[in-house]
Short mmCIF file of the C-alpha atoms (twelve columns), coordinates in Angstrom:
data_MODEL
# 
_entry.id   MODEL 
# 
loop_
_atom_site.group_PDB 
_atom_site.id 
_atom_site.type_symbol 
_atom_site.label_atom_id 
_atom_site.label_alt_id 
_atom_site.label_comp_id 
_atom_site.label_asym_id 
_atom_site.label_seq_id 
_atom_site.Cartn_x 
_atom_site.Cartn_y 
_atom_site.Cartn_z 
_atom_site.pdbx_PDB_model_num 
ATOM 1   C CA . MET A 1   71.994  89.613  34.101  1 
ATOM 2   C CA . SER A 2   69.592  89.228  31.427  1 
ATOM 3   C CA . PRO A 3   70.543  90.305  28.029  1 
ATOM 4   C CA . THR A 4   68.662  93.326  26.892  1 
ATOM 5   C CA . ARG A 5   67.359  93.460  23.548  1 
ATOM 6   C CA . LEU A 6   68.303  96.302  21.420  1 
ATOM 7   C CA . LYS A 7   65.611  97.730  19.311  1 
ATOM 8   C CA . ALA A 8   66.382  98.200  15.727  1 
ATOM 9   C CA . PRO A 9   66.076  101.805 14.706  1 
ATOM 10  C CA . SER A 10  62.927  102.531 12.906  1 
ATOM 11  C CA . VAL A 11  63.548  103.090 9.277   1 
ATOM 12  C CA . LYS A 12  61.322  105.476 7.432   1 
ATOM 13  C CA . LEU A 13  60.077  104.376 4.147   1 
ATOM 14  C CA . PRO A 14  60.112  106.768 1.158   1 
ATOM 15  C CA . ALA A 15  56.386  107.168 1.423   1 
ATOM 16  C CA . GLU A 16  56.797  108.445 4.987   1 
ATOM 17  C CA . TYR A 17  59.380  111.021 3.796   1 
ATOM 18  C CA . GLU A 18  56.938  112.282 1.223   1 
ATOM 19  C CA . ALA A 19  54.204  112.540 3.820   1 
ATOM 20  C CA . GLU A 20  56.538  114.411 6.194   1 
ATOM 21  C CA . SER A 21  57.670  116.846 3.521   1 
ATOM 22  C CA . GLN A 22  54.085  117.588 2.620   1 
ATOM 23  C CA . GLN A 23  53.303  118.409 6.217   1 
ATOM 24  C CA . LYS A 24  56.142  120.964 6.698   1 
ATOM 25  C CA . PRO A 25  55.768  124.315 4.991   1 
ATOM 26  C CA . ARG A 26  58.281  124.509 2.159   1 
ATOM 27  C CA . GLY A 27  60.633  127.364 3.089   1 
ATOM 28  C CA . MET A 28  64.263  128.197 2.655   1 
ATOM 29  C CA . ASP A 29  66.491  126.225 4.923   1 
ATOM 30  C CA . ARG A 30  69.834  127.504 6.198   1 
ATOM 31  C CA . ARG A 31  71.902  125.626 3.638   1 
ATOM 32  C CA . ARG A 32  69.974  127.052 0.697   1 
ATOM 33  C CA . PHE A 33  70.085  130.582 2.186   1 
ATOM 34  C CA . LEU A 34  73.860  130.454 2.657   1 
ATOM 35  C CA . ASN A 35  74.281  129.047 -0.838  1 
ATOM 36  C CA . TYR A 36  72.279  131.909 -2.381  1 
ATOM 37  C CA . THR A 37  74.037  134.496 -0.235  1 
ATOM 38  C CA . GLY A 38  77.458  133.171 -1.220  1 
ATOM 39  C CA . TRP A 39  76.656  133.238 -4.923  1 
ATOM 40  C CA . LEU A 40  75.161  136.704 -4.612  1 
ATOM 41  C CA . GLY A 41  78.376  137.933 -2.962  1 
ATOM 42  C CA . ILE A 42  80.555  136.375 -5.657  1 
ATOM 43  C CA . LEU A 43  78.451  137.772 -8.505  1 
ATOM 44  C CA . GLY A 44  78.304  141.198 -6.835  1 
ATOM 45  C CA . SER A 45  82.095  141.265 -6.504  1 
ATOM 46  C CA . LEU A 46  82.514  140.297 -10.146 1 
ATOM 47  C CA . ALA A 47  80.055  143.010 -11.215 1 
ATOM 48  C CA . VAL A 48  81.913  145.688 -9.242  1 
ATOM 49  C CA . GLY A 49  85.217  144.522 -10.719 1 
ATOM 50  C CA . LEU A 50  83.768  144.585 -14.236 1 
ATOM 51  C CA . LEU A 51  82.396  148.101 -13.719 1 
ATOM 52  C CA . GLY A 52  85.801  149.262 -12.494 1 
ATOM 53  C CA . PHE A 53  87.463  147.729 -15.544 1 
ATOM 54  C CA . LEU A 54  84.972  149.353 -17.919 1 
ATOM 55  C CA . ARG A 55  85.484  152.681 -16.131 1 
ATOM 56  C CA . PHE A 56  89.202  152.311 -16.797 1 
ATOM 57  C CA . LEU A 57  88.537  151.846 -20.513 1 
ATOM 58  C CA . PHE A 58  86.457  155.040 -20.694 1 
ATOM 59  C CA . PRO A 59  88.168  157.585 -18.403 1 
ATOM 60  C CA . ARG A 60  86.767  161.016 -17.654 1 
ATOM 61  C CA . VAL A 61  88.660  163.395 -19.876 1 
ATOM 62  C CA . LEU A 62  88.125  167.094 -20.254 1 
ATOM 63  C CA . PHE A 63  88.527  167.947 -23.897 1 
ATOM 64  C CA . GLU A 64  89.604  171.552 -24.266 1 
ATOM 65  C CA . PRO A 65  90.026  173.541 -27.440 1 
ATOM 66  C CA . PRO A 66  93.603  173.967 -28.649 1 
ATOM 67  C CA . ALA A 67  95.624  176.678 -26.930 1 
ATOM 68  C CA . GLN A 68  96.446  178.343 -30.258 1 
ATOM 69  C CA . PHE A 69  93.856  179.515 -32.746 1 
ATOM 70  C CA . LYS A 70  93.529  181.917 -35.655 1 
ATOM 71  C CA . ALA A 71  91.294  184.894 -35.007 1 
ATOM 72  C CA . GLY A 72  90.869  186.319 -38.495 1 
ATOM 73  C CA . LEU A 73  92.349  189.283 -40.321 1 
ATOM 74  C CA . PRO A 74  93.091  192.555 -38.497 1 
ATOM 75  C CA . SER A 75  90.803  194.412 -40.906 1 
ATOM 76  C CA . GLU A 76  87.815  192.472 -39.477 1 
ATOM 77  C CA . TYR A 77  88.091  194.319 -36.145 1 
ATOM 78  C CA . ALA A 78  86.749  197.814 -35.495 1 
ATOM 79  C CA . VAL A 79  88.979  200.323 -33.714 1 
ATOM 80  C CA . GLY A 80  87.881  200.936 -30.118 1 
ATOM 81  C CA . ALA A 81  85.752  197.784 -29.951 1 
ATOM 82  C CA . VAL A 82  85.832  194.622 -27.877 1 
ATOM 83  C CA . ASP A 83  85.210  191.568 -30.035 1 
ATOM 84  C CA . THR A 84  83.308  188.756 -28.308 1 
ATOM 85  C CA . ARG A 85  83.148  186.172 -31.116 1 
ATOM 86  C CA . PHE A 86  85.635  183.868 -29.349 1 
ATOM 87  C CA . LEU A 87  84.108  184.236 -25.890 1 
ATOM 88  C CA . ASN A 88  82.135  180.967 -25.859 1 
ATOM 89  C CA . SER A 89  84.579  178.774 -27.755 1 
ATOM 90  C CA . GLN A 90  87.936  180.044 -26.428 1 
ATOM 91  C CA . ARG A 91  87.088  182.358 -23.475 1 
ATOM 92  C CA . VAL A 92  89.033  185.215 -25.053 1 
ATOM 93  C CA . TRP A 93  88.155  188.808 -25.961 1 
ATOM 94  C CA . ILE A 94  90.101  190.593 -28.670 1 
ATOM 95  C CA . VAL A 95  90.377  194.330 -28.163 1 
ATOM 96  C CA . ARG A 96  91.470  196.728 -30.889 1 
ATOM 97  C CA . GLU A 97  92.750  200.123 -29.852 1 
ATOM 98  C CA . GLU A 98  94.178  202.833 -32.100 1 
ATOM 99  C CA . GLN A 99  97.709  201.617 -31.312 1 
ATOM 100 C CA . GLY A 100 96.999  197.925 -31.942 1 
ATOM 101 C CA . PHE A 101 95.504  194.723 -30.551 1 
ATOM 102 C CA . TYR A 102 95.561  192.788 -27.314 1 
ATOM 103 C CA . ALA A 103 93.721  189.653 -26.234 1 
ATOM 104 C CA . LEU A 104 92.229  189.305 -22.761 1 
ATOM 105 C CA . SER A 105 91.486  186.031 -21.024 1 
ATOM 106 C CA . ALA A 106 87.769  185.912 -20.176 1 
ATOM 107 C CA . VAL A 107 88.401  184.354 -16.771 1 
ATOM 108 C CA . CYS A 108 87.727  186.456 -13.683 1 
ATOM 109 C CA . THR A 109 90.754  186.567 -11.395 1 
ATOM 110 C CA . HIS A 110 88.526  186.183 -8.334  1 
ATOM 111 C CA . LEU A 111 86.950  182.731 -8.775  1 
ATOM 112 C CA . GLY A 112 87.229  181.938 -12.484 1 
ATOM 113 C CA . CYS A 113 83.763  182.988 -13.667 1 
ATOM 114 C CA . THR A 114 83.291  184.471 -17.128 1 
ATOM 115 C CA . PRO A 115 82.657  188.219 -16.988 1 
ATOM 116 C CA . ALA A 116 80.305  189.844 -19.485 1 
ATOM 117 C CA . TRP A 117 81.254  192.753 -21.733 1 
ATOM 118 C CA . LEU A 118 78.917  195.679 -21.116 1 
ATOM 119 C CA . ALA A 119 79.424  197.919 -24.146 1 
ATOM 120 C CA . THR A 120 77.121  200.659 -22.806 1 
ATOM 121 C CA . GLU A 121 79.204  200.958 -19.627 1 
ATOM 122 C CA . ASN A 122 82.512  200.241 -21.397 1 
ATOM 123 C CA . LYS A 123 83.532  197.589 -18.843 1 
ATOM 124 C CA . PHE A 124 83.632  193.878 -18.111 1 
ATOM 125 C CA . LYS A 125 81.355  192.834 -15.242 1 
ATOM 126 C CA . CYS A 126 81.609  189.482 -13.475 1 
ATOM 127 C CA . PRO A 127 78.164  188.012 -12.723 1 
ATOM 128 C CA . CYS A 128 79.367  185.894 -9.796  1 
ATOM 129 C CA . HIS A 129 80.546  188.488 -7.274  1 
ATOM 130 C CA . GLY A 130 80.390  191.807 -9.111  1 
ATOM 131 C CA . SER A 131 84.021  192.418 -10.003 1 
ATOM 132 C CA . GLY A 132 84.426  195.131 -12.612 1 
ATOM 133 C CA . PHE A 133 87.243  195.496 -15.133 1 
ATOM 134 C CA . ARG A 134 87.998  198.359 -17.504 1 
ATOM 135 C CA . ARG A 135 88.391  197.678 -21.226 1 
ATOM 136 C CA . SER A 136 92.144  197.378 -20.649 1 
ATOM 137 C CA . GLY A 137 91.486  194.540 -18.172 1 
ATOM 138 C CA . VAL A 138 92.399  196.502 -15.032 1 
ATOM 139 C CA . ASN A 139 90.137  195.735 -12.069 1 
ATOM 140 C CA . PHE A 140 88.449  198.710 -10.417 1 
ATOM 141 C CA . GLU A 141 85.561  197.267 -8.377  1 
ATOM 142 C CA . GLY A 142 84.597  194.126 -6.547  1 
ATOM 143 C CA . PRO A 143 86.613  191.342 -4.945  1 
ATOM 144 C CA . ALA A 144 88.885  190.495 -7.911  1 
ATOM 145 C CA . PRO A 145 92.441  190.697 -6.533  1 
ATOM 146 C CA . ARG A 146 94.164  191.578 -9.813  1 
ATOM 147 C CA . PRO A 147 93.535  192.576 -13.441 1 
ATOM 148 C CA . LEU A 148 92.493  190.151 -16.160 1 
ATOM 149 C CA . GLU A 149 95.311  188.272 -17.841 1 
ATOM 150 C CA . ARG A 150 96.390  188.991 -21.375 1 
ATOM 151 C CA . VAL A 151 97.292  186.169 -23.742 1 
ATOM 152 C CA . LYS A 152 99.867  186.120 -26.502 1 
ATOM 153 C CA . ILE A 153 98.761  187.753 -29.734 1 
ATOM 154 C CA . SER A 154 100.788 187.810 -32.940 1 
ATOM 155 C CA . LEU A 155 100.409 188.027 -36.672 1 
ATOM 156 C CA . GLY A 156 100.611 184.695 -38.501 1 
ATOM 157 C CA . GLU A 157 102.346 184.093 -41.825 1 
ATOM 158 C CA . ASP A 158 98.991  184.250 -43.602 1 
ATOM 159 C CA . GLY A 159 98.246  187.705 -42.142 1 
ATOM 160 C CA . GLN A 160 95.708  186.482 -39.577 1 
ATOM 161 C CA . LEU A 161 95.791  187.197 -35.872 1 
ATOM 162 C CA . LEU A 162 97.222  184.252 -33.962 1 
ATOM 163 C CA . ILE A 163 96.158  183.855 -30.320 1 
ATOM 164 C CA . ASP A 164 98.099  181.583 -27.952 1 
ATOM 165 C CA . LYS A 165 96.335  180.984 -24.620 1 
ATOM 166 C CA . GLY A 166 99.298  178.934 -23.413 1 
ATOM 167 C CA . LYS A 167 101.294 182.128 -22.838 1 
ATOM 168 C CA . ILE A 168 99.744  184.567 -20.357 1 
ATOM 169 C CA . PHE A 169 100.858 188.011 -19.240 1 
ATOM 170 C CA . ARG A 170 100.018 189.474 -15.826 1 
ATOM 171 C CA . GLN A 171 99.902  193.223 -15.300 1 
ATOM 172 C CA . GLU A 172 101.069 193.120 -11.681 1 
ATOM 173 C CA . LYS A 173 104.277 191.413 -12.807 1 
ATOM 174 C CA . GLY A 174 104.890 194.073 -15.435 1 
ATOM 175 C CA . GLU A 175 104.363 191.586 -18.266 1 
ATOM 176 C CA . TRP A 176 101.821 193.678 -20.207 1 
ATOM 177 C CA . THR A 177 104.729 195.593 -21.723 1 
ATOM 178 C CA . SER A 178 106.060 192.411 -23.336 1 
ATOM 179 C CA . PRO A 179 106.049 192.539 -27.161 1 
ATOM 180 C CA . ASP A 180 103.888 189.376 -27.262 1 
ATOM 181 C CA . ALA A 181 101.177 190.896 -25.032 1 
ATOM 182 C CA . PHE A 182 100.325 193.634 -27.535 1 
ATOM 183 C CA . LEU A 183 100.295 193.658 -31.338 1 
ATOM 184 C CA . ILE A 184 101.038 197.005 -32.939 1 
ATOM 185 C CA . ALA A 185 98.843  197.488 -35.982 1 
# 
């Protein structure tokens, strides 16, 4: 047997590499694509984690006005009138009758909308579904299942009316007769 000669592998010179690279269109090869994709995934994960951390530092909080507030002197209220000055800030009406005062929560007992006081019709009317309430807070029309709630009303040490929305009185439970639900003037 005759010995076969092995050919030495052809070695490309650097000039040949340059010529070859100039011939191929320069695109993104698989290695570079996977590298970019990996880094994009890592940076995206870090960004989501950072956003979650920042969200933790600034939580969504509903700031409500204090449950207790002073509503002025009794002499500031006209007899037979519904006072609406605390409607927007506290969602409370203060009603003065000949016998005294009571405070009604301005939250409809149907779905929680804010009824409007209609002085010409002498009633509260809910704009959402049409529930109607008398000046006393008793429901007489619409889908509201029960009367408006009264809130605690008292006279403070300085002679001003003190309203406490943290204590409510419901008519159907017989709580409107509680001494804190009505202030005798």
